[in-house]
Tab-separated table of C-alpha atoms and ligand atoms in Angstrom:
chain	number	residue	atom	x	y	z
A	1	MET	CA	24.891	-15.031	368.045
A	2	SER	CA	28.396	-13.925	366.959
A	3	GLN	CA	28.859	-11.572	363.998
A	4	LEU	CA	30.050	-14.507	361.884
A	5	GLN	CA	26.998	-16.554	362.827
A	6	LYS	CA	24.682	-13.626	362.027
A	7	LYS	CA	26.337	-13.274	358.618
A	8	GLU	CA	25.787	-16.923	357.766
A	9	TYR	CA	22.257	-16.882	359.166
A	10	VAL	CA	21.342	-13.808	357.084
A	11	ARG	CA	22.953	-15.127	353.912
A	12	ASN	CA	21.188	-18.494	354.188
A	13	MET	CA	17.896	-16.842	355.060
A	14	PHE	CA	17.928	-14.646	351.940
A	15	ALA	CA	19.115	-17.542	349.787
A	16	GLY	CA	16.099	-19.500	351.065
A	17	ILE	CA	13.481	-16.845	350.307
A	18	SER	CA	15.113	-15.334	347.207
A	19	LYS	CA	12.518	-16.642	344.728
A	20	ARG	CA	9.600	-15.243	346.746
A	21	TYR	CA	11.387	-12.070	347.871
A	22	ASP	CA	10.149	-9.593	345.251
A	23	PHE	CA	6.577	-10.840	345.312
A	24	LEU	CA	6.378	-10.651	349.118
A	25	ASN	CA	8.079	-7.274	349.189
A	26	HIS	CA	5.454	-5.699	346.949
A	27	LEU	CA	2.566	-7.532	348.613
A	28	LEU	CA	3.495	-6.876	352.251
A	29	SER	CA	4.304	-3.198	351.639
A	30	LEU	CA	1.150	-2.754	349.516
A	31	GLU	CA	3.503	-1.673	346.677
A	32	LYS	CA	4.805	1.256	348.760
A	33	ASP	CA	8.333	-0.175	348.499
A	34	LYS	CA	8.596	1.136	344.932
A	35	TYR	CA	7.934	4.715	346.075
A	36	TRP	CA	10.365	4.362	349.017
A	37	ARG	CA	13.169	3.183	346.740
A	38	ARG	CA	12.416	5.936	344.188
A	39	PHE	CA	12.571	8.583	346.922
A	40	ALA	CA	15.867	7.222	348.265
A	41	VAL	CA	17.405	7.112	344.775
A	42	SER	CA	16.354	10.742	344.213
A	43	LYS	CA	18.792	11.691	347.008
A	44	LEU	CA	21.789	10.362	345.072
A	45	PRO	CA	24.018	12.541	342.912
A	46	ARG	CA	24.328	11.597	339.244
A	47	GLY	CA	27.317	9.560	338.165
A	48	TYR	CA	28.718	6.233	339.277
A	49	ILE	CA	26.695	4.585	342.060
A	50	ILE	CA	27.075	1.490	344.215
A	51	ASP	CA	23.943	-0.215	345.525
A	52	VAL	CA	25.111	-2.166	348.578
A	53	CYS	CA	23.030	-5.167	349.767
A	54	SER	CA	21.298	-4.862	346.420
A	55	GLY	CA	19.398	-8.136	346.731
A	56	THR	CA	17.441	-8.671	343.522
A	57	GLY	CA	18.560	-5.254	342.254
A	58	ASP	CA	15.465	-3.040	342.385
A	59	VAL	CA	17.354	-0.010	343.719
A	60	ALA	CA	20.142	-0.499	341.192
A	61	ILE	CA	17.550	-0.644	338.401
A	62	GLU	CA	15.846	2.530	339.634
A	63	ALA	CA	19.227	4.293	339.898
A	64	SER	CA	20.259	3.122	336.421
A	65	LYS	CA	17.827	5.614	334.836
A	66	ASN	CA	20.419	8.356	335.467
A	67	ASN	CA	23.595	6.552	336.466
A	68	ARG	CA	26.093	3.789	335.886
A	69	VAL	CA	25.514	1.349	338.746
A	70	ILE	CA	27.156	-1.520	340.578
A	71	ALA	CA	24.653	-3.870	342.248
A	72	SER	CA	26.465	-5.706	345.039
A	73	ASP	CA	25.315	-8.311	347.538
A	74	PHE	CA	26.932	-11.259	349.314
A	75	CYS	CA	24.041	-13.599	348.573
A	76	TYR	CA	24.462	-15.165	345.139
A	77	GLU	CA	20.889	-16.487	345.049
A	78	MET	CA	19.457	-12.983	345.522
A	79	LEU	CA	21.835	-11.214	343.159
A	80	GLN	CA	21.388	-13.685	340.318
A	81	LEU	CA	17.693	-12.694	340.179
A	82	CYS	CA	18.775	-9.194	339.138
A	83	ARG	CA	20.220	-10.412	335.817
A	84	PRO	CA	16.945	-11.481	334.133
A	85	LYS	CA	15.390	-8.144	335.125
A	86	LEU	CA	18.265	-6.294	333.459
A	87	GLU	CA	17.906	-8.400	330.320
A	88	LYS	CA	14.127	-7.998	330.198
A	89	LYS	CA	14.407	-4.196	330.490
A	90	ASP	CA	17.472	-4.084	328.212
A	91	ILE	CA	19.475	-2.267	330.891
A	92	LYS	CA	23.180	-2.210	330.061
A	93	ASN	CA	24.572	0.155	332.702
A	94	VAL	CA	24.219	-2.097	335.762
A	95	SER	CA	26.878	-4.647	336.742
A	96	CYS	CA	26.226	-7.260	339.426
A	97	ILE	CA	29.100	-8.077	341.762
A	98	GLN	CA	29.076	-10.465	344.716
A	99	ASN	CA	30.569	-8.453	347.579
A	100	ASP	CA	30.445	-8.251	351.353
A	101	ALA	CA	29.173	-4.837	352.509
A	102	GLU	CA	31.712	-4.946	355.339
A	103	ASN	CA	34.596	-5.381	352.939
A	104	LEU	CA	33.878	-3.771	349.578
A	105	SER	CA	36.361	-4.615	346.851
A	106	PHE	CA	36.605	-1.083	345.450
A	107	LYS	CA	39.241	1.610	345.831
A	108	ASP	CA	38.695	4.702	347.971
A	109	GLY	CA	36.610	7.392	346.299
A	110	THR	CA	35.453	5.222	343.374
A	111	PHE	CA	31.792	6.253	343.431
A	112	ASP	CA	29.747	9.454	343.364
A	113	GLY	CA	27.198	7.893	345.678
A	114	ALA	CA	26.423	4.766	347.682
A	115	ILE	CA	22.978	3.518	348.654
A	116	VAL	CA	21.608	0.684	350.748
A	117	ALA	CA	17.911	-0.159	350.984
A	118	PHE	CA	16.615	-2.455	353.734
A	119	GLY	CA	20.084	-3.931	353.979
A	120	ILE	CA	21.980	-2.151	356.750
A	121	ARG	CA	19.756	-3.721	359.443
A	122	ASN	CA	20.867	-7.155	358.255
A	123	VAL	CA	24.576	-6.484	358.219
A	124	ALA	CA	26.485	-8.009	361.147
A	125	ASP	CA	28.793	-5.012	361.721
A	126	ILE	CA	26.760	-1.909	360.826
A	127	LYS	CA	29.508	0.593	361.573
A	128	LYS	CA	31.981	-1.300	359.390
A	129	ALA	CA	29.517	-1.325	356.482
A	130	LEU	CA	28.820	2.413	356.886
A	131	SER	CA	32.581	3.109	356.961
A	132	GLU	CA	33.022	1.053	353.802
A	133	MET	CA	30.277	2.990	351.999
A	134	ASN	CA	31.925	6.224	353.107
A	135	ARG	CA	35.338	4.976	351.999
A	136	VAL	CA	34.332	4.051	348.433
A	137	VAL	CA	32.511	7.374	347.841
A	138	ARG	CA	34.415	10.433	346.638
A	139	LYS	CA	34.666	13.589	348.708
A	140	GLY	CA	31.304	15.406	348.567
A	141	GLY	CA	29.417	12.340	347.309
A	142	ASN	CA	26.268	11.088	349.031
A	143	ILE	CA	25.567	8.073	351.198
A	144	VAL	CA	21.870	7.169	351.275
A	145	ILE	CA	20.268	4.636	353.594
A	146	LEU	CA	16.659	3.474	353.385
A	147	GLU	CA	15.538	1.448	356.367
A	148	PHE	CA	12.424	0.514	358.319
A	149	SER	CA	11.597	2.677	361.333
A	150	LEU	CA	9.067	2.656	364.127
A	151	PRO	CA	6.247	5.169	363.551
A	152	GLU	CA	6.148	7.928	366.181
A	153	ASN	CA	2.379	8.501	366.271
A	154	LYS	CA	1.084	6.258	369.077
A	155	VAL	CA	-2.341	5.545	367.553
A	156	PHE	CA	-0.941	4.656	364.153
A	157	ARG	CA	1.844	2.665	365.817
A	158	SER	CA	-0.563	0.324	367.608
A	159	PHE	CA	-2.323	-0.564	364.312
A	160	TYR	CA	0.983	-0.870	362.563
A	161	TYR	CA	2.464	-3.164	365.246
A	162	PHE	CA	-0.533	-5.459	364.939
A	163	TYR	CA	0.038	-5.708	361.184
A	164	PHE	CA	3.823	-5.891	361.433
A	165	LYS	CA	4.077	-8.392	364.285
A	166	LYS	CA	1.019	-10.589	363.602
A	167	ILE	CA	-0.272	-10.333	360.023
A	168	LEU	CA	2.991	-9.886	358.145
A	169	PRO	CA	4.777	-12.915	359.708
A	170	LEU	CA	1.713	-15.056	359.027
A	171	VAL	CA	1.345	-14.058	355.358
A	172	GLY	CA	5.127	-14.221	354.888
A	173	ALA	CA	5.300	-17.715	356.369
A	174	ILE	CA	2.403	-19.029	354.256
A	175	ILE	CA	3.801	-17.715	350.971
A	176	SER	CA	7.512	-18.339	351.567
A	177	LYS	CA	6.776	-21.622	353.376
A	178	ARG	CA	9.291	-20.549	356.059
A	179	ASP	CA	8.545	-19.159	359.537
A	180	ASP	CA	11.889	-17.695	360.347
A	181	PRO	CA	12.457	-14.813	357.886
A	182	TYR	CA	9.152	-13.085	358.501
A	183	ASN	CA	9.560	-13.340	362.274
A	184	TYR	CA	13.113	-12.082	361.879
A	185	LEU	CA	11.865	-8.993	359.988
A	186	PRO	CA	9.830	-7.347	362.804
A	187	ALA	CA	12.347	-8.516	365.439
A	188	SER	CA	15.265	-6.941	363.541
A	189	VAL	CA	13.330	-3.695	362.984
A	190	MET	CA	12.503	-3.472	366.709
A	191	ALA	CA	16.177	-3.998	367.560
A	192	PHE	CA	17.446	-1.455	365.010
A	193	PRO	CA	18.800	1.863	366.414
A	194	LYS	CA	16.347	4.759	366.723
A	195	ARG	CA	16.656	7.600	364.193
A	196	ASN	CA	18.972	9.790	366.289
A	197	GLU	CA	21.078	6.827	367.338
A	198	PHE	CA	21.493	5.798	363.719
A	199	VAL	CA	22.485	9.343	362.738
A	200	GLU	CA	25.219	9.114	365.396
A	201	LEU	CA	26.364	5.769	363.978
A	202	MET	CA	26.650	7.370	360.532
A	203	LYS	CA	28.665	10.236	361.975
A	204	ASP	CA	30.913	7.787	363.857
A	205	ALA	CA	31.586	6.113	360.527
A	206	GLY	CA	32.876	9.443	359.173
A	207	ILE	CA	29.731	10.494	357.285
A	208	SER	CA	28.917	14.186	357.674
A	209	HIS	CA	25.894	16.519	357.351
A	210	VAL	CA	23.447	13.698	358.002
A	211	GLU	CA	19.739	14.437	357.663
A	212	TYR	CA	16.753	12.127	357.504
A	213	PHE	CA	13.282	11.972	355.974
A	214	ASP	CA	10.420	9.897	357.359
A	215	LEU	CA	8.092	8.396	354.749
A	216	THR	CA	4.607	6.837	355.051
A	217	PHE	CA	3.897	7.822	358.685
A	218	GLY	CA	7.461	6.983	359.685
A	219	ILE	CA	7.309	3.315	358.653
A	220	VAL	CA	10.562	3.912	356.808
A	221	THR	CA	13.280	6.530	357.041
A	222	VAL	CA	15.732	7.737	354.413
A	223	TYR	CA	19.049	8.943	355.842
A	224	VAL	CA	21.285	11.098	353.655
A	225	GLY	CA	24.874	12.040	354.489
A	226	HIS	CA	27.977	13.234	352.728
A	227	CYS	CA	31.462	11.911	352.421
A	228	ASN	CA	33.749	14.576	353.861
A	229	GLY	CA	36.782	12.991	352.272
A	230	GLU	CA	38.480	11.888	355.466
A	231	ASN	CA	38.667	8.323	354.250
A	232	SER	CA	38.570	9.145	350.594
A	233	VAL	CA	41.219	10.051	348.067
A	234	GLY	CA	38.684	10.451	345.281
A	235	LYS	CA	37.867	13.143	342.766
A	236	GLU	CA	37.138	16.747	343.694
A	237	CYS	CA	33.743	17.593	345.063
A	238	VAL	CA	31.433	18.751	342.255
A	239	PHE	CA	28.783	20.429	344.438
B	1	LIG	C1	16.060	-7.083	352.777
B	1	LIG	S1	17.180	-7.411	351.507
B	1	LIG	C2	17.208	-5.885	350.630
B	1	LIG	C3	17.435	-6.047	349.158
B	1	LIG	C4	17.260	-4.791	348.317
B	1	LIG	N1	18.198	-3.759	348.665
B	1	LIG	C5	15.868	-4.249	348.344
B	1	LIG	O1	15.693	-3.037	348.403
B	1	LIG	O2	14.916	-5.029	348.273
B	1	LIG	C6	18.719	-7.395	352.354
B	1	LIG	C7	19.890	-7.850	351.526
B	1	LIG	O3	21.090	-7.573	352.264
B	1	LIG	C8	22.025	-8.560	351.924
B	1	LIG	N2	23.104	-8.536	352.914
B	1	LIG	C9	23.011	-8.683	354.254
B	1	LIG	N3	24.229	-8.603	354.820
B	1	LIG	C10	25.112	-8.369	353.816
B	1	LIG	C11	26.519	-8.177	353.765
B	1	LIG	N4	27.299	-8.215	354.861
B	1	LIG	N5	27.093	-7.952	352.563
B	1	LIG	C12	26.344	-7.909	351.442
B	1	LIG	N6	25.003	-8.121	351.416
B	1	LIG	C13	24.393	-8.333	352.602
B	1	LIG	C14	21.208	-9.829	351.874
B	1	LIG	O4	21.851	-10.847	351.157
B	1	LIG	C15	19.928	-9.328	351.204
B	1	LIG	O5	19.960	-9.514	349.820
């Protein structure tokens, strides 16, 4: 599949499951997803934040407690589901903007921090998206990535694989009435770079001082790096 084909495939897939996305997210993660997003958001500096691949906006909403936030995604059907949540919670400091993560329509150094949760794995050109996040963040700002990982403990991993490769696709398919997305999920996680490889990808994209935190037995990992200003002409570092 070419990068262009992957992009279209991913966009159509999320458009197709958008209405069931939140429900399945909470169900299949046994509500752990809320804690994972909260932890990732806690690694952001305060200020002006972009949530890339925001989907239905849960990270943007979490980040809006302390920040002004842009929720951006290239899938209109996903992003439009953020708006009613903002209205219901009377949140005024989040703006939704349809944007491609590989080509963000913001000037260098616009934001204090950029975050992507469960999105980077789905992007066709991961390095381009990481470079874009680095570009739009000011010098000294943070880039935070929350993504699924493979647990390192062998015993736990065998139970987890059974759930992840057998149960999750079955439940996902029954509820979303589509086979593809919930087979794509474990397949894309298996194909995603290992922790150290991903750290190298972040560094290649110009992000510095990268560290990572495994959560929930290493089911997910939060990567945190800093913009060293090489691609940025933004404000002075406030740290
Ligand atoms: C698994 S969802 C994650 C949504 C949300 N961040 C969350 O925590 O639930 C992945 C999202 O990435 C978006 N996405 C994938 N590739 C993208 C790209 N190149 N540009 C913008 N959004 C993209 C999809 O449209 C989808 O909404």
